[in-house]
């Protein structure tokens, strides 16, 4: 059910005319419909489904150097005009509390833009019973194995239809579809329990992602191997805490990138706009161009353009074109993620398109682009960079870490701790069985500085998350992170049971 | 927009006409205002008005079988008929519900302690606007000037909203409840980033929060940090303030209190190996009671169940069920885990739905300690650390409820009863269950805003705890 063009034109006229009459220097009207569905099964039986559709409109204005935002679910031209007046009033009231003027970086009109993310089957048209039946069949495959005591299976799917009209003349109509399927098996023993979760990342694709037809994931293979991995984990020894060389799989590393690079290179954070909530950043603005973030083989980009990326758009939530840009080249910090106000306040020219609002009722703020670590080139040989096995072969005593699980990092993005789904000992360059209770802990620049090798494009996977939090009121953004396998030397590994005093 | 009560009636009539065997409708009208500030200036500020409508349709599946369920939730101006149709389509394709139970009937609900909610049903939703934050806004302008004069930057957030819920069912339920929620967070950082302090509080009546009191406490803490000390990782005697206790107990409340999860063997409260739980076992020598109570003075909350979609602990079938106090831990013993009615019946235990507040008390503040304020606990400390709040708390190992996270915005060093400076931050690894077992002193329980979970669990009353051996796993360079 697309947003009706006639209605959008009337809303645009009402909102922008009111903004112009009210002396606004900037105004963006956003009209959005977002449908989110969650289907969850527990031991092959539906536990509960939710099916939410949010429809509303919001406007952000800049008037006399102050920002105001207002939003409503009552979508009509009359309410659009009232909403703009309310946003202007909010800007004026809060301006009286004092503080500096807000400027917006310039952005040209992009005219009429229409864009749709690539998908074959819209998840919204697949009947609920078909979704339940697929998850039930997956669950039964796992439950058929003696080691598996319990299975949870769920799919989150989101369809976004958005319209943006600003005073520059941009009129952007966009549609995005994304999915996150997850299956987790649990096994019990006298010593307790262990779990194993699927590694399939959330993606900007349609329902074909779950049914295998050109969807980019081998579900049959993954489901077939999970019980074996789980059985091995259940009987594996607890890790000896100490220092290890790590080969980190993309299924784990995407989250380390997200936390220690993605958030740290958000300029609003680095400058202090998130000081009370999400935090600041060790990668302060005075170190742009000089900060040694990692080893010289480290190249990181931000983009809102990669195919199937969760943060990919044509036009962002404040009218800026989606684009790709460097954050780290040769291990050195060379760029930040920007929105229009932070780009203007730091005199960096135009925004690089990192604004996003998760709802028509929320104000756009700077949110993460797809932040990705480049794989190794071929070194001029015409072949690919190292495989994961090549990286493992370079380790005498270490761990190979697969899948993400627990994550935590401090408010300046120095100190992090991650766990994973499975951990393989590496002895003499070969895998030597699983260990459990592993958590790795490091300081961001130490970790990336100790990255000795990155895998080739054969190891590259686009991972990501639906649930990145930032801002007050809290907003949730989807984002992808591509990366190869990497080899990092000398990382502190904890034993989680010992940490709990067991 | 048409009135919420009319939406309920239209949906119930449409459901009956289209062959539903039962229907529940929830309409949530919310009105919200907020002010955000950073770098001594206001930043993103807004007001918004929202409505969400949830239609839950039940369809009989056959003799002796449970009904099946379909749900639809929409915000804004909704096509109620279309919603009912979508919910019925999903219900007709669904297998019998695992959590099916007799719907609560209106007369029973009205008699059982939610009579006020029945009377409130005829009222219009409560509205709010930016004027409720007038006290904060006027406090801010002088606070920004004072901060700028002292090379300090202020950041923070103040918000206030009222959510008015209307719940109706095909079994005659008509209930309403207006839930106000407010909070203020205030951070001050020296321009060089070396010193950082936080204060924050939640309140149902935002006008009663004194911005001046928060600001004075911030400056007292920034002054404490004028001397900085460098400490190594290790185990320290720690005074964990009410905010930190709220976050750790809140994490246990969200992740660790599921009855079905415990029976599956996946939580700290699972009995080993036999599908049972640890209910009845002793958790702590101190007679801690951790409870939720919709009628607790100062943190009153929704006194009946309102659930838009089922999960393993909460059920759409339980909508309108009157809530009363549940002790999760009582006098140091694990007393209840969260169950919906169907789960409780299967397991032969008490029904214990989610309730939107959390209170921790230890008798009258004694029992292992002598109670009192954080300042009084500091005065009784020979050598230790006073924490401000915790951040980025995540579960590391559900089997032990092990959590990791960071200290944030002030780790103060206490020597001979006084604060002598501020230390670096730490990453901790600790289990809230173990902390209850190891606490050697319990302060007086007060209204507390978890720095992390306060956003989701605003209404907490928590004591400060003295922990003799808190596990600071590593140093965080963050300030």
Coordinates of N, CA, C and O in Angstrom, one line a residue, chain A residues 42 45-55 67-75 86 90 93-100 128-129 150 152 184 186 188 193 259 271-280 361-363 365 406-417 419 441 443 471-474 492 494 496-497 499-502, chain B residues 1 32 34-36 38-51 71-77 90 93 95 98 130 137 140-141 144 155-157 185 187 189 235 260-261 264-267 309-312 391-392 394-400 402 404-408 425 427 429 434 451 455 471 473-479:
Chain A
X42 N 8.9 -21.4 19.9 CA 9.6 -22.0 21.0 C 9.4 -23.5 20.9 O 8.2 -23.9 21.0
X45 N 6.6 -24.5 18.5 CA 5.2 -24.0 18.6 C 5.3 -22.5 18.7 O 6.2 -21.9 19.3
X46 N 4.3 -21.8 18.0 CA 4.3 -20.4 18.1 C 4.2 -19.8 19.5 O 3.4 -20.3 20.3
X47 N 5.1 -18.9 19.8 CA 5.1 -18.3 21.2 C 4.3 -17.0 21.2 O 3.8 -16.6 22.2
X48 N 4.2 -16.4 20.1 CA 3.5 -15.1 20.0 C 4.0 -14.4 18.7 O 5.2 -14.6 18.4
X49 N 3.2 -13.7 18.1 CA 3.6 -12.9 17.0 C 3.2 -11.4 17.2 O 2.3 -11.2 18.0
X50 N 4.0 -10.5 16.6 CA 3.5 -9.2 16.7 C 3.6 -8.6 15.3 O 4.4 -9.1 14.5
X51 N 2.7 -7.7 15.0 CA 2.6 -7.2 13.6 C 2.2 -5.7 13.8 O 1.0 -5.4 14.1
X52 N 3.2 -4.8 13.7 CA 3.0 -3.4 14.0 C 3.1 -2.6 12.7 O 4.0 -2.8 11.9
X53 N 2.2 -1.6 12.5 CA 2.4 -0.7 11.4 C 2.3 0.7 12.0 O 1.4 1.1 12.7
X54 N 3.4 1.5 11.8 CA 3.4 2.8 12.3 C 3.3 3.8 11.2 O 4.0 3.6 10.2
X55 N 2.4 4.7 11.3 CA 2.1 5.7 10.2 C 2.0 7.0 10.8 O 1.2 7.2 11.8
X67 N 16.5 24.7 16.7 CA 15.9 23.6 16.1 C 14.6 23.2 16.9 O 14.6 23.2 18.1
X68 N 13.6 22.9 16.2 CA 12.4 22.4 16.8 C 11.9 21.2 16.0 O 12.0 21.1 14.8
X69 N 11.2 20.3 16.7 CA 10.7 19.1 16.1 C 9.3 18.9 16.6 O 9.0 19.1 17.8
X70 N 8.4 18.5 15.7 CA 7.1 18.1 16.1 C 6.6 16.9 15.2 O 7.0 16.8 14.1
X71 N 5.7 16.1 15.7 CA 5.2 15.0 15.0 C 3.9 14.6 15.4 O 3.4 14.9 16.5
X72 N 3.2 13.9 14.5 CA 1.8 13.5 14.9 C 1.4 12.3 14.0 O 2.0 12.0 13.0
X73 N 0.5 11.5 14.6 CA 0.0 10.4 13.8 C -1.3 10.8 13.1 O -1.9 10.0 12.3
X74 N -1.8 12.0 13.3 CA -3.0 12.5 12.6 C -2.5 13.1 11.3 O -2.1 14.3 11.3
X75 N -2.5 12.4 10.2 CA -1.9 12.8 9.0 C -2.9 13.5 8.1 O -3.8 12.8 7.5
X86 N 3.8 24.0 15.8 CA 4.3 23.5 17.0 C 5.8 23.3 17.1 O 6.4 23.6 18.1
X90 N 8.3 25.2 19.6 CA 9.3 24.4 20.4 C 10.7 25.0 20.2 O 11.5 25.2 21.1
X93 N 10.8 28.3 22.2 CA 10.9 28.1 23.7 C 12.2 27.6 24.1 O 12.8 28.1 25.1
X94 N 12.8 26.7 23.4 CA 14.1 26.1 23.8 C 15.2 27.1 23.6 O 16.2 27.1 24.3
X95 N 15.1 27.9 22.6 CA 16.1 28.9 22.3 C 16.3 29.9 23.5 O 17.4 30.4 23.8
X96 N 15.1 30.1 24.2 CA 15.2 31.0 25.3 C 16.0 30.4 26.5 O 16.5 31.1 27.4
X97 N 16.2 29.1 26.5 CA 17.1 28.5 27.5 C 18.6 28.8 27.2 O 19.4 28.5 28.0
X98 N 18.9 29.4 26.1 CA 20.2 29.8 25.8 C 21.0 28.8 25.0 O 20.6 27.7 24.7
X99 N 22.2 29.2 24.6 CA 23.1 28.4 23.9 C 23.4 28.9 22.5 O 22.9 30.0 22.1
X100 N 24.2 28.2 21.7 CA 24.6 28.6 20.4 C 23.6 28.4 19.3 O 22.6 27.7 19.5
X128 N 1.2 -15.4 7.2 CA 1.8 -15.8 8.5 C 2.0 -17.3 8.7 O 3.0 -17.8 9.2
X129 N 1.0 -18.1 8.2 CA 1.1 -19.5 8.4 C 2.3 -20.1 7.6 O 2.9 -21.1 8.1
X150 N 16.1 -27.8 23.5 CA 15.1 -26.7 23.2 C 15.6 -25.9 22.0 O 16.8 -25.8 21.7
X152 N 14.6 -22.2 19.9 CA 13.8 -21.0 19.6 C 14.2 -20.6 18.1 O 15.3 -20.7 17.7
X184 N 18.1 -20.7 17.5 CA 19.1 -21.1 18.5 C 18.7 -22.4 19.1 O 17.5 -22.6 19.5
X186 N 19.5 -25.3 22.2 CA 20.0 -25.4 23.6 C 20.2 -26.9 24.0 O 19.4 -27.7 23.7
X188 N 21.5 -29.5 27.3 CA 21.7 -29.6 28.7 C 22.6 -30.7 29.0 O 22.7 -31.7 28.4
X193 N 24.3 -25.8 30.8 CA 23.7 -25.8 29.4 C 24.6 -25.0 28.5 O 25.4 -24.1 28.9
X259 N 31.1 -1.6 17.2 CA 31.3 -0.9 18.5 C 32.5 -0.1 18.6 O 32.5 1.0 19.2
X271 N 32.4 15.1 19.3 CA 32.4 16.5 19.7 C 31.6 16.6 21.1 O 31.9 17.6 21.8
X272 N 30.7 15.7 21.4 CA 30.1 15.8 22.8 C 28.6 15.8 22.8 O 28.0 16.0 23.8
X273 N 28.0 15.7 21.6 CA 26.5 15.8 21.6 C 25.8 14.6 22.2 O 24.6 14.7 22.6
X274 N 26.5 13.5 22.4 CA 25.9 12.3 23.0 C 26.6 12.1 24.4 O 26.5 11.0 25.0
X275 N 27.1 13.1 25.0 CA 27.9 13.0 26.3 C 27.0 12.4 27.4 O 27.5 11.7 28.3
X276 N 25.7 12.7 27.4 CA 24.9 12.3 28.5 C 24.3 10.9 28.2 O 23.8 10.3 29.1
X277 N 24.4 10.4 27.0 CA 23.7 9.1 26.7 C 24.7 8.1 26.1 O 25.4 7.4 26.7
X278 N 24.7 8.1 24.7 CA 25.5 7.0 24.1 C 27.0 7.2 24.4 O 27.8 6.2 24.4
X279 N 27.4 8.4 24.7 CA 28.8 8.6 25.1 C 29.6 9.5 24.1 O 29.0 10.0 23.1
X280 N 30.9 9.6 24.3 CA 31.7 10.4 23.5 C 32.6 9.5 22.7 O 32.3 8.4 22.4
X361 N 7.9 9.8 14.1 CA 7.7 10.6 15.3 C 9.0 11.0 16.0 O 9.0 11.6 17.1
X362 N 10.1 10.6 15.4 CA 11.4 10.9 16.0 C 12.2 11.8 15.1 O 12.1 11.8 13.9
X363 N 13.0 12.7 15.7 CA 13.8 13.7 15.0 C 15.0 12.9 14.4 O 15.6 12.0 15.0
X365 N 18.7 12.1 13.6 CA 20.0 12.4 14.3 C 21.1 11.7 13.5 O 20.8 10.9 12.6
X406 N 27.6 -11.9 23.4 CA 27.6 -10.8 24.3 C 28.5 -9.7 23.9 O 29.6 -10.0 23.4
X407 N 28.2 -8.4 24.1 CA 29.0 -7.3 23.7 C 28.9 -6.2 24.7 O 27.8 -5.9 25.2
X408 N 30.0 -5.5 25.0 CA 29.9 -4.3 25.8 C 31.2 -3.5 25.6 O 32.3 -4.0 25.4
X409 N 31.0 -2.2 25.5 CA 32.2 -1.2 25.3 C 31.9 0.0 26.1 O 30.7 0.4 26.3
X410 N 33.0 0.7 26.5 CA 32.8 1.9 27.3 C 32.3 3.1 26.5 O 32.3 3.1 25.3
X411 N 32.0 4.2 27.2 CA 31.4 5.3 26.6 C 32.3 6.2 25.8 O 31.9 7.1 25.1
X412 N 33.6 5.9 25.8 CA 34.5 6.5 24.8 C 35.1 5.6 23.8 O 36.0 5.9 23.0
X413 N 34.6 4.3 23.9 CA 34.9 3.3 22.9 C 36.4 2.9 23.0 O 37.0 2.6 22.0
X414 N 36.9 2.8 24.2 CA 38.3 2.3 24.4 C 38.2 0.8 24.8 O 38.8 0.0 24.1
X415 N 37.5 0.5 25.9 CA 37.6 -0.9 26.5 C 36.4 -1.7 26.1 O 35.3 -1.3 26.4
X416 N 36.7 -2.8 25.4 CA 35.5 -3.7 25.0 C 35.7 -5.1 25.5 O 36.8 -5.6 25.8
X417 N 34.6 -5.8 25.6 CA 34.6 -7.2 25.9 C 33.5 -7.9 25.0 O 32.4 -7.5 25.0
X419 N 31.9 -11.9 23.6 CA 32.0 -13.4 23.6 C 31.6 -13.8 22.2 O 31.8 -13.1 21.2
X441 N 38.9 -9.4 25.6 CA 38.8 -8.0 26.2 C 40.0 -7.2 25.6 O 41.1 -7.8 25.6
X443 N 41.6 -2.9 24.5 CA 41.4 -1.5 24.2 C 41.5 -1.4 22.7 O 42.3 -2.0 22.0
X471 N 20.6 8.1 21.0 CA 19.7 9.3 21.1 C 18.8 9.2 22.2 O 18.5 8.2 22.8
X472 N 18.2 10.4 22.5 CA 17.2 10.5 23.5 C 16.1 11.4 23.0 O 16.4 12.6 22.6
X473 N 14.9 11.0 22.8 CA 14.3 9.6 23.1 C 15.1 8.6 22.3 O 15.5 8.9 21.2
X474 N 15.2 7.4 22.8 CA 16.0 6.4 22.2 C 15.5 6.0 20.8 O 14.3 6.0 20.6
X492 N 43.9 -10.4 25.2 CA 43.5 -11.0 26.6 C 42.2 -11.7 26.5 O 41.2 -11.2 26.0
X494 N 39.5 -14.0 28.7 CA 39.0 -14.3 30.1 C 38.2 -15.6 30.0 O 37.7 -15.9 29.0
X496 N 34.8 -16.8 31.5 CA 33.6 -16.2 32.0 C 33.2 -16.8 33.3 O 32.7 -16.2 34.2
X497 N 33.4 -18.1 33.5 CA 33.0 -18.8 34.8 C 33.9 -18.3 35.9 O 33.5 -18.1 37.0
X499 N 35.4 -15.4 36.0 CA 35.0 -14.0 36.2 C 33.8 -14.0 37.2 O 33.7 -13.0 38.0
X500 N 32.9 -15.0 37.1 CA 31.8 -15.0 38.0 C 32.2 -15.6 39.4 O 31.3 -15.9 40.2
X501 N 33.4 -15.9 39.6 CA 33.9 -16.4 40.9 C 33.6 -17.9 41.0 O 33.6 -18.4 42.1
X502 N 33.3 -18.6 39.9 CA 33.0 -20.0 40.0 C 34.3 -20.9 39.8 O 35.2 -20.5 39.1
Chain B
X1 N -9.4 12.9 15.1 CA -9.4 11.5 15.3 C -10.6 11.1 16.1 O -11.0 11.8 17.0
X32 N 3.8 13.5 24.7 CA 5.2 13.5 25.2 C 5.9 14.8 24.8 O 5.7 15.3 23.8
X34 N 10.0 16.6 25.3 CA 11.3 16.4 25.8 C 12.2 17.5 25.4 O 12.0 18.3 24.4
X35 N 13.3 17.7 26.2 CA 14.3 18.7 25.9 C 15.6 18.0 26.0 O 15.9 17.3 27.0
X36 N 16.5 18.1 25.0 CA 17.8 17.5 25.0 C 18.8 18.6 25.0 O 18.6 19.6 24.3
X38 N 23.3 19.6 25.1 CA 24.7 19.2 25.1 C 25.5 20.4 24.8 O 25.1 21.4 24.1
X39 N 26.8 20.4 25.2 CA 27.7 21.5 24.9 C 27.1 22.8 25.3 O 27.3 23.8 24.6
X40 N 26.4 22.8 26.5 CA 25.8 24.0 27.0 C 24.8 24.7 26.1 O 24.7 25.9 26.1
X41 N 24.1 23.9 25.3 CA 23.1 24.4 24.4 C 22.0 23.3 24.3 O 22.3 22.1 24.4
X42 N 20.7 23.8 24.1 CA 19.7 22.8 23.8 C 19.9 22.3 22.3 O 20.4 23.1 21.5
X43 N 19.5 21.1 22.1 CA 19.8 20.5 20.8 C 18.5 20.0 20.1 O 17.8 20.8 19.5
X44 N 18.2 18.8 20.3 CA 17.0 18.3 19.6 C 15.8 18.2 20.7 O 15.9 17.5 21.6
X45 N 14.8 19.0 20.4 CA 13.7 19.1 21.4 C 12.4 18.9 20.6 O 12.3 19.2 19.5
X46 N 11.5 18.3 21.3 CA 10.3 18.0 20.6 C 9.1 17.7 21.4 O 9.1 17.5 22.6
X47 N 7.9 17.7 20.7 CA 6.7 17.3 21.3 C 6.1 16.3 20.3 O 6.3 16.4 19.1
X48 N 5.4 15.3 20.8 CA 4.7 14.4 19.9 C 3.5 13.8 20.5 O 3.3 13.7 21.8
X49 N 2.6 13.4 19.7 CA 1.3 12.9 20.1 C 1.2 11.6 19.3 O 1.4 11.5 18.1
X50 N 0.9 10.5 20.0 CA 0.9 9.2 19.3 C -0.4 8.4 19.8 O -0.9 8.6 20.9
X51 N -0.9 7.6 18.9 CA -1.9 6.6 19.3 C -1.5 5.3 18.7 O -1.2 5.2 17.5
X71 N -3.0 -11.1 15.8 CA -2.9 -9.7 16.3 C -2.5 -8.7 15.2 O -1.8 -9.1 14.2
X72 N -3.0 -7.5 15.4 CA -2.5 -6.4 14.5 C -2.4 -5.2 15.3 O -3.2 -4.9 16.2
X73 N -1.3 -4.5 15.1 CA -1.1 -3.2 15.8 C -0.8 -2.1 14.8 O 0.0 -2.3 13.9
X74 N -1.4 -1.0 15.0 CA -1.2 0.1 14.0 C -1.1 1.4 14.9 O -1.8 1.5 15.9
X75 N -0.3 2.3 14.3 CA -0.3 3.6 15.0 C -1.1 4.6 14.1 O -1.2 4.5 12.9
X76 N -1.6 5.7 14.8 CA -2.2 6.7 14.0 C -3.6 6.5 13.8 O -4.3 5.9 14.5
X77 N -4.1 7.2 12.7 CA -5.5 7.0 12.3 C -5.7 5.7 11.6 O -5.1 5.5 10.5
X90 N -4.9 -13.9 10.2 CA -3.7 -14.5 10.9 C -4.2 -15.6 11.8 O -3.6 -16.7 11.9
X93 N -5.1 -18.9 10.3 CA -4.0 -19.6 9.7 C -3.1 -20.2 10.8 O -2.1 -20.8 10.6
X95 N -2.0 -22.2 14.4 CA -2.3 -23.4 15.2 C -2.9 -23.0 16.6 O -2.8 -21.8 16.9
X98 N -0.6 -21.9 22.5 CA 0.0 -22.6 23.7 C -0.4 -21.9 25.0 O -0.4 -22.6 26.0
X130 N 5.2 21.1 26.2 CA 6.5 21.5 26.6 C 6.5 22.3 27.9 O 7.5 22.5 28.6
X137 N 13.7 24.0 31.9 CA 14.2 25.0 30.9 C 14.8 26.3 31.5 O 15.8 26.8 31.2
X140 N 18.0 25.5 33.2 CA 19.1 25.3 32.2 C 19.8 26.6 31.9 O 21.0 26.6 31.8
X141 N 19.1 27.7 31.7 CA 19.7 28.8 31.1 C 20.8 29.4 32.1 O 21.9 29.7 31.7
X144 N 23.7 26.7 32.2 CA 24.7 26.9 31.1 C 25.7 28.0 31.4 O 26.9 27.8 31.1
X155 N 25.4 18.4 29.5 CA 24.6 17.6 28.6 C 23.6 16.9 29.3 O 23.7 16.6 30.5
X156 N 22.5 16.6 28.7 CA 21.4 15.8 29.4 C 20.1 15.8 28.6 O 20.0 16.2 27.5
X157 N 19.1 15.3 29.4 CA 17.8 15.1 28.7 C 16.7 15.1 29.8 O 16.9 14.6 30.9
X185 N 18.1 13.7 33.3 CA 19.5 13.2 33.3 C 20.4 14.4 33.1 O 20.1 15.2 32.2
X187 N 24.5 15.6 33.0 CA 26.0 15.3 33.0 C 26.8 16.6 32.9 O 26.4 17.5 32.1
X189 N 30.8 17.8 32.3 CA 32.2 17.3 31.9 C 33.1 18.5 31.8 O 32.7 19.6 31.3
X235 N 39.8 -6.5 42.9 CA 38.6 -6.5 43.7 C 38.6 -5.4 44.7 O 39.6 -5.2 45.4
X260 N 9.4 -20.0 32.5 CA 9.6 -21.0 31.4 C 11.1 -21.1 31.1 O 11.6 -22.2 30.9
X261 N 11.8 -20.0 31.0 CA 13.2 -20.0 30.8 C 13.9 -20.8 31.8 O 14.9 -21.6 31.5
X264 N 13.3 -24.5 31.3 CA 14.1 -25.0 30.1 C 15.5 -25.2 30.5 O 16.2 -25.8 29.7
X265 N 16.0 -24.7 31.6 CA 17.4 -24.9 32.0 C 18.3 -23.8 31.5 O 19.5 -23.9 31.6
X266 N 17.8 -22.6 31.2 CA 18.6 -21.6 30.5 C 18.8 -20.3 31.4 O 19.3 -19.3 30.9
X267 N 18.6 -20.4 32.7 CA 18.8 -19.2 33.5 C 19.5 -19.6 34.8 O 19.6 -20.8 35.2
X309 N 1.2 -8.8 22.5 CA 1.6 -10.1 21.8 C 2.2 -11.0 22.9 O 2.9 -10.5 23.8
X310 N 1.9 -12.2 22.8 CA 2.4 -13.2 23.8 C 3.8 -13.5 23.6 O 4.4 -13.5 22.6
X311 N 4.4 -13.9 24.8 CA 5.7 -14.6 24.8 C 5.7 -15.7 25.8 O 4.6 -16.0 26.3
X312 N 6.8 -16.2 26.2 CA 6.8 -17.3 27.1 C 6.3 -17.0 28.5 O 6.1 -17.8 29.3
X391 N 27.1 1.4 33.1 CA 26.8 1.6 31.7 C 27.1 0.4 30.8 O 28.1 -0.4 31.2
X392 N 26.4 0.3 29.7 CA 26.7 -0.8 28.7 C 26.7 -2.2 29.4 O 27.6 -3.0 29.2
X394 N 25.7 -5.9 29.8 CA 25.2 -7.0 29.0 C 25.4 -8.3 29.7 O 26.4 -8.5 30.4
X395 N 24.6 -9.2 29.4 CA 24.7 -10.6 30.0 C 25.8 -11.3 29.3 O 25.8 -11.5 28.1
X396 N 26.7 -11.8 30.1 CA 27.9 -12.6 29.5 C 27.5 -14.1 29.6 O 27.8 -14.9 28.7
X397 N 27.0 -14.5 30.8 CA 26.7 -16.0 31.0 C 25.4 -16.1 31.7 O 25.3 -15.9 32.9
X398 N 24.3 -16.5 31.0 CA 23.0 -16.6 31.7 C 23.0 -17.6 32.8 O 22.2 -17.5 33.7
X399 N 23.9 -18.6 32.8 CA 23.9 -19.7 33.8 C 24.2 -19.1 35.2 O 23.8 -19.6 36.2
X400 N 25.0 -18.1 35.2 CA 25.4 -17.5 36.5 C 24.8 -16.0 36.6 O 25.0 -15.4 37.6
X402 N 25.9 -13.7 35.0 CA 27.1 -12.8 34.9 C 26.8 -11.7 34.0 O 26.5 -11.9 32.8
X404 N 28.5 -8.0 32.4 CA 29.6 -7.1 32.2 C 29.1 -5.7 32.0 O 28.0 -5.5 31.6
X405 N 30.0 -4.7 32.2 CA 29.6 -3.3 32.0 C 30.7 -2.4 32.5 O 31.8 -2.9 32.9
X406 N 30.4 -1.1 32.5 CA 31.4 -0.1 32.8 C 30.9 0.7 34.0 O 29.7 1.0 34.1
X407 N 31.9 1.3 34.7 CA 31.5 2.4 35.6 C 31.5 3.6 34.7 O 32.2 3.7 33.7
X408 N 30.7 4.6 35.1 CA 30.6 5.8 34.3 C 30.4 7.1 35.1 O 29.7 7.1 36.1
X425 N 37.9 4.8 35.3 CA 36.8 3.9 35.2 C 37.3 2.5 35.0 O 38.4 2.2 34.7
X427 N 36.0 -1.7 33.8 CA 35.0 -2.7 33.3 C 34.8 -3.7 34.5 O 35.8 -4.2 35.1
X429 N 32.9 -7.4 35.9 CA 32.1 -8.6 35.6 C 31.6 -9.1 36.9 O 32.3 -9.5 37.8
X434 N 24.9 -12.9 42.8 CA 26.1 -13.0 43.8 C 26.2 -11.7 44.6 O 26.6 -11.8 45.8
X451 N 20.9 4.3 35.1 CA 21.5 5.1 34.0 C 21.2 4.4 32.7 O 20.9 5.0 31.6
X455 N 15.5 4.0 31.1 CA 14.7 4.3 29.8 C 13.5 3.3 29.7 O 12.5 3.6 29.1
X471 N 34.2 -7.1 41.5 CA 35.2 -7.5 40.5 C 35.4 -6.5 39.4 O 34.6 -6.5 38.4
X473 N 37.3 -5.9 36.4 CA 38.0 -6.8 35.6 C 39.2 -6.2 34.9 O 40.2 -6.8 34.6
X474 N 39.0 -4.9 34.4 CA 40.1 -4.2 33.7 C 39.8 -2.7 33.8 O 38.7 -2.3 34.2
X475 N 40.8 -1.9 33.5 CA 40.7 -0.5 33.5 C 40.1 0.0 32.2 O 40.5 -0.5 31.2
X476 N 39.2 0.9 32.3 CA 38.7 1.6 31.1 C 39.4 3.0 31.1 O 39.3 3.7 32.1
X477 N 39.9 3.4 29.9 CA 40.5 4.7 29.8 C 39.5 5.8 29.7 O 39.8 7.0 29.7
X478 N 38.2 5.4 29.5 CA 37.2 6.4 29.2 C 37.0 7.3 30.4 O 37.1 6.8 31.5
X479 N 36.7 8.6 30.1 CA 36.4 9.5 31.2 C 35.1 10.3 30.9 O 34.6 10.2 29.8

